[in-house]
Amino acid sequence: GENVEQHPSTLSVQEGDSAVIKCTYSDSASNYFPWYKQELGKGPQLIIDIRSNVGEKKDQRIAVTLNKTAKHFSLHITETQPEDSAVYFCAASKSFQKLVFGTGTRLLVSP
Amino acid sequence: GAGVSQTPSNKVTEKGKYVELRCDPISGHTALYWYRQSLGQGPEFLIYFQGTGAADDSGLPNDRFFAVRPEGSVSTLKIQRTERGDSAVYLCASSLGGATSGNTIYFGEGSWLTVV
């Protein structure tokens, strides 16, 4: 089955810096790659997603890139703010309903 | 409702007992999912409903776990003979259409189950 690895497990940045989180997946048939943000005591919230027919997608300060050949995808957050502090999960799926998640990255943005 | 609603938010039960966790999806959402999240891990797929039927239950860990959605709206996850290893946050999610349409999956805040 699909296996998703995510790095780093923790990431500390200063406010205004950029943050990059990387994920690799194992199943070349996967075609949908969402990113979720989870705050303490809350459920995961979708922040951006990308499909395998697209190499890059951007939404304001957030962007995701996908390299199908290498089977990896990355989340880029620019101009980080303290409210970006949370745990971020990447996921991969070849059927949309069955998401396979990474182990998460705890992002801490210091003022 | 405004979002996916799950009850109870917290449940402590003794080993061997039976528990039910309820999920009320976003109104109009036909697809419903259950995931389980252990401490420090990402959510793990359990089961997916399209309407009243379980379209994919391949993530249920064993026959102690069962889920129903009799009227295509509210769903109940049932766990028999609970074990300490069942302790986790059980997340419910829903999406507007069938999963193959790629609609956004919205998660609830979860039910935190502790088996003592």
PDB file of N, CA, C and O in Angstrom, chain A residues 6 21 23 34-38 44 87-91 101-105, chain B residues 37 40-43:
ATOM      1  N   GLN A   6       7.276  12.219   5.830  1.00  0.00           N
ATOM      2  CA  GLN A   6       7.209  13.673   5.950  1.00  0.00           C
ATOM      3  C   GLN A   6       8.372  14.177   6.794  1.00  0.00           C
ATOM      4  O   GLN A   6       8.681  13.614   7.840  1.00  0.00           O
ATOM      5  N   ILE A  21       8.080  22.269   4.012  1.00  0.00           N
ATOM      6  CA  ILE A  21       7.849  20.912   4.524  1.00  0.00           C
ATOM      7  C   ILE A  21       7.806  19.976   3.320  1.00  0.00           C
ATOM      8  O   ILE A  21       7.150  20.286   2.316  1.00  0.00           O
ATOM      9  N   CYS A  23       7.425  15.988   1.578  1.00  0.00           N
ATOM     10  CA  CYS A  23       6.849  14.648   1.695  1.00  0.00           C
ATOM     11  C   CYS A  23       7.223  13.804   0.480  1.00  0.00           C
ATOM     12  O   CYS A  23       7.348  14.333  -0.630  1.00  0.00           O
ATOM     13  N   PRO A  34      -3.259  16.420  -0.793  1.00  0.00           N
ATOM     14  CA  PRO A  34      -3.715  17.559   0.005  1.00  0.00           C
ATOM     15  C   PRO A  34      -2.771  17.834   1.177  1.00  0.00           C
ATOM     16  O   PRO A  34      -2.028  16.951   1.625  1.00  0.00           O
ATOM     17  N   TRP A  35      -2.844  19.042   1.690  1.00  0.00           N
ATOM     18  CA  TRP A  35      -2.130  19.437   2.905  1.00  0.00           C
ATOM     19  C   TRP A  35      -3.161  19.931   3.919  1.00  0.00           C
ATOM     20  O   TRP A  35      -4.039  20.720   3.580  1.00  0.00           O
ATOM     21  N   TYR A  36      -3.013  19.449   5.151  1.00  0.00           N
ATOM     22  CA  TYR A  36      -3.920  19.836   6.221  1.00  0.00           C
ATOM     23  C   TYR A  36      -3.154  20.518   7.349  1.00  0.00           C
ATOM     24  O   TYR A  36      -2.020  20.156   7.657  1.00  0.00           O
ATOM     25  N   LYS A  37      -3.828  21.463   7.983  1.00  0.00           N
ATOM     26  CA  LYS A  37      -3.301  22.148   9.159  1.00  0.00           C
ATOM     27  C   LYS A  37      -4.150  21.726  10.348  1.00  0.00           C
ATOM     28  O   LYS A  37      -5.385  21.747  10.269  1.00  0.00           O
ATOM     29  N   GLN A  38      -3.500  21.332  11.424  1.00  0.00           N
ATOM     30  CA  GLN A  38      -4.240  20.907  12.610  1.00  0.00           C
ATOM     31  C   GLN A  38      -3.769  21.691  13.823  1.00  0.00           C
ATOM     32  O   GLN A  38      -2.604  21.600  14.211  1.00  0.00           O
ATOM     33  N   PRO A  44      -8.248  18.255  11.483  1.00  0.00           N
ATOM     34  CA  PRO A  44      -7.431  18.767  10.371  1.00  0.00           C
ATOM     35  C   PRO A  44      -8.261  19.651   9.444  1.00  0.00           C
ATOM     36  O   PRO A  44      -9.426  19.353   9.170  1.00  0.00           O
ATOM     37  N   VAL A  87       0.341  21.951  13.571  1.00  0.00           N
ATOM     38  CA  VAL A  87       0.905  20.739  12.981  1.00  0.00           C
ATOM     39  C   VAL A  87       0.359  20.616  11.558  1.00  0.00           C
ATOM     40  O   VAL A  87      -0.846  20.755  11.337  1.00  0.00           O
ATOM     41  N   TYR A  88       1.249  20.392  10.613  1.00  0.00           N
ATOM     42  CA  TYR A  88       0.873  20.273   9.219  1.00  0.00           C
ATOM     43  C   TYR A  88       1.052  18.820   8.757  1.00  0.00           C
ATOM     44  O   TYR A  88       2.072  18.195   9.036  1.00  0.00           O
ATOM     45  N   PHE A  89       0.051  18.319   8.061  1.00  0.00           N
ATOM     46  CA  PHE A  89       0.089  16.955   7.537  1.00  0.00           C
ATOM     47  C   PHE A  89      -0.021  16.982   6.015  1.00  0.00           C
ATOM     48  O   PHE A  89      -0.887  17.659   5.464  1.00  0.00           O
ATOM     49  N   CYS A  90       0.825  16.210   5.370  1.00  0.00           N
ATOM     50  CA  CYS A  90       0.631  15.947   3.966  1.00  0.00           C
ATOM     51  C   CYS A  90      -0.111  14.620   3.827  1.00  0.00           C
ATOM     52  O   CYS A  90      -0.158  13.816   4.767  1.00  0.00           O
ATOM     53  N   ALA A  91      -0.706  14.389   2.686  1.00  0.00           N
ATOM     54  CA  ALA A  91      -1.402  13.138   2.430  1.00  0.00           C
ATOM     55  C   ALA A  91      -1.346  12.837   0.946  1.00  0.00           C
ATOM     56  O   ALA A  91      -1.144  13.730   0.120  1.00  0.00           O
ATOM     57  N   PHE A 101      -1.852   9.618   5.287  1.00  0.00           N
ATOM     58  CA  PHE A 101      -1.221  10.804   5.848  1.00  0.00           C
ATOM     59  C   PHE A 101       0.234  10.551   6.213  1.00  0.00           C
ATOM     60  O   PHE A 101       0.630   9.432   6.563  1.00  0.00           O
ATOM     61  N   GLY A 102       1.015  11.624   6.185  1.00  0.00           N
ATOM     62  CA  GLY A 102       2.342  11.603   6.767  1.00  0.00           C
ATOM     63  C   GLY A 102       2.240  11.729   8.271  1.00  0.00           C
ATOM     64  O   GLY A 102       1.142  11.836   8.835  1.00  0.00           O
ATOM     65  N   THR A 103       3.387  11.757   8.944  1.00  0.00           N
ATOM     66  CA  THR A 103       3.400  11.770  10.404  1.00  0.00           C
ATOM     67  C   THR A 103       3.341  13.172  10.989  1.00  0.00           C
ATOM     68  O   THR A 103       3.303  13.329  12.203  1.00  0.00           O
ATOM     69  N   GLY A 104       3.330  14.190  10.145  1.00  0.00           N
ATOM     70  CA  GLY A 104       3.122  15.546  10.625  1.00  0.00           C
ATOM     71  C   GLY A 104       4.397  16.331  10.872  1.00  0.00           C
ATOM     72  O   GLY A 104       5.451  15.769  11.168  1.00  0.00           O
ATOM     73  N   THR A 105       4.282  17.642  10.732  1.00  0.00           N
ATOM     74  CA  THR A 105       5.370  18.580  11.031  1.00  0.00           C
ATOM     75  C   THR A 105       4.825  19.636  11.978  1.00  0.00           C
ATOM     76  O   THR A 105       3.838  20.303  11.651  1.00  0.00           O
TER      77      THR A 105
ATOM     78  N   GLN B  37      -6.741   8.762  14.804  1.00  0.00           N
ATOM     79  CA  GLN B  37      -5.460   9.445  14.964  1.00  0.00           C
ATOM     80  C   GLN B  37      -4.885   9.149  16.338  1.00  0.00           C
ATOM     81  O   GLN B  37      -5.444   9.557  17.355  1.00  0.00           O
ATOM     82  N   GLY B  40       0.577  11.907  18.197  1.00  0.00           N
ATOM     83  CA  GLY B  40       1.805  12.152  17.451  1.00  0.00           C
ATOM     84  C   GLY B  40       1.832  11.562  16.063  1.00  0.00           C
ATOM     85  O   GLY B  40       2.882  11.568  15.399  1.00  0.00           O
ATOM     86  N   GLN B  41       0.709  11.056  15.605  1.00  0.00           N
ATOM     87  CA  GLN B  41       0.644  10.435  14.277  1.00  0.00           C
ATOM     88  C   GLN B  41      -0.369  11.145  13.384  1.00  0.00           C
ATOM     89  O   GLN B  41      -1.191  11.932  13.861  1.00  0.00           O
ATOM     90  N   GLY B  42      -0.304  10.850  12.106  1.00  0.00           N
ATOM     91  CA  GLY B  42      -1.306  11.356  11.195  1.00  0.00           C
ATOM     92  C   GLY B  42      -2.569  10.504  11.248  1.00  0.00           C
ATOM     93  O   GLY B  42      -2.537   9.365  11.726  1.00  0.00           O
ATOM     94  N   PRO B  43      -3.681  11.036  10.787  1.00  0.00           N
ATOM     95  CA  PRO B  43      -4.918  10.250  10.763  1.00  0.00           C
ATOM     96  C   PRO B  43      -4.760   9.004   9.890  1.00  0.00           C
ATOM     97  O   PRO B  43      -4.055   9.018   8.883  1.00  0.00           O
TER      98      PRO B  43
END
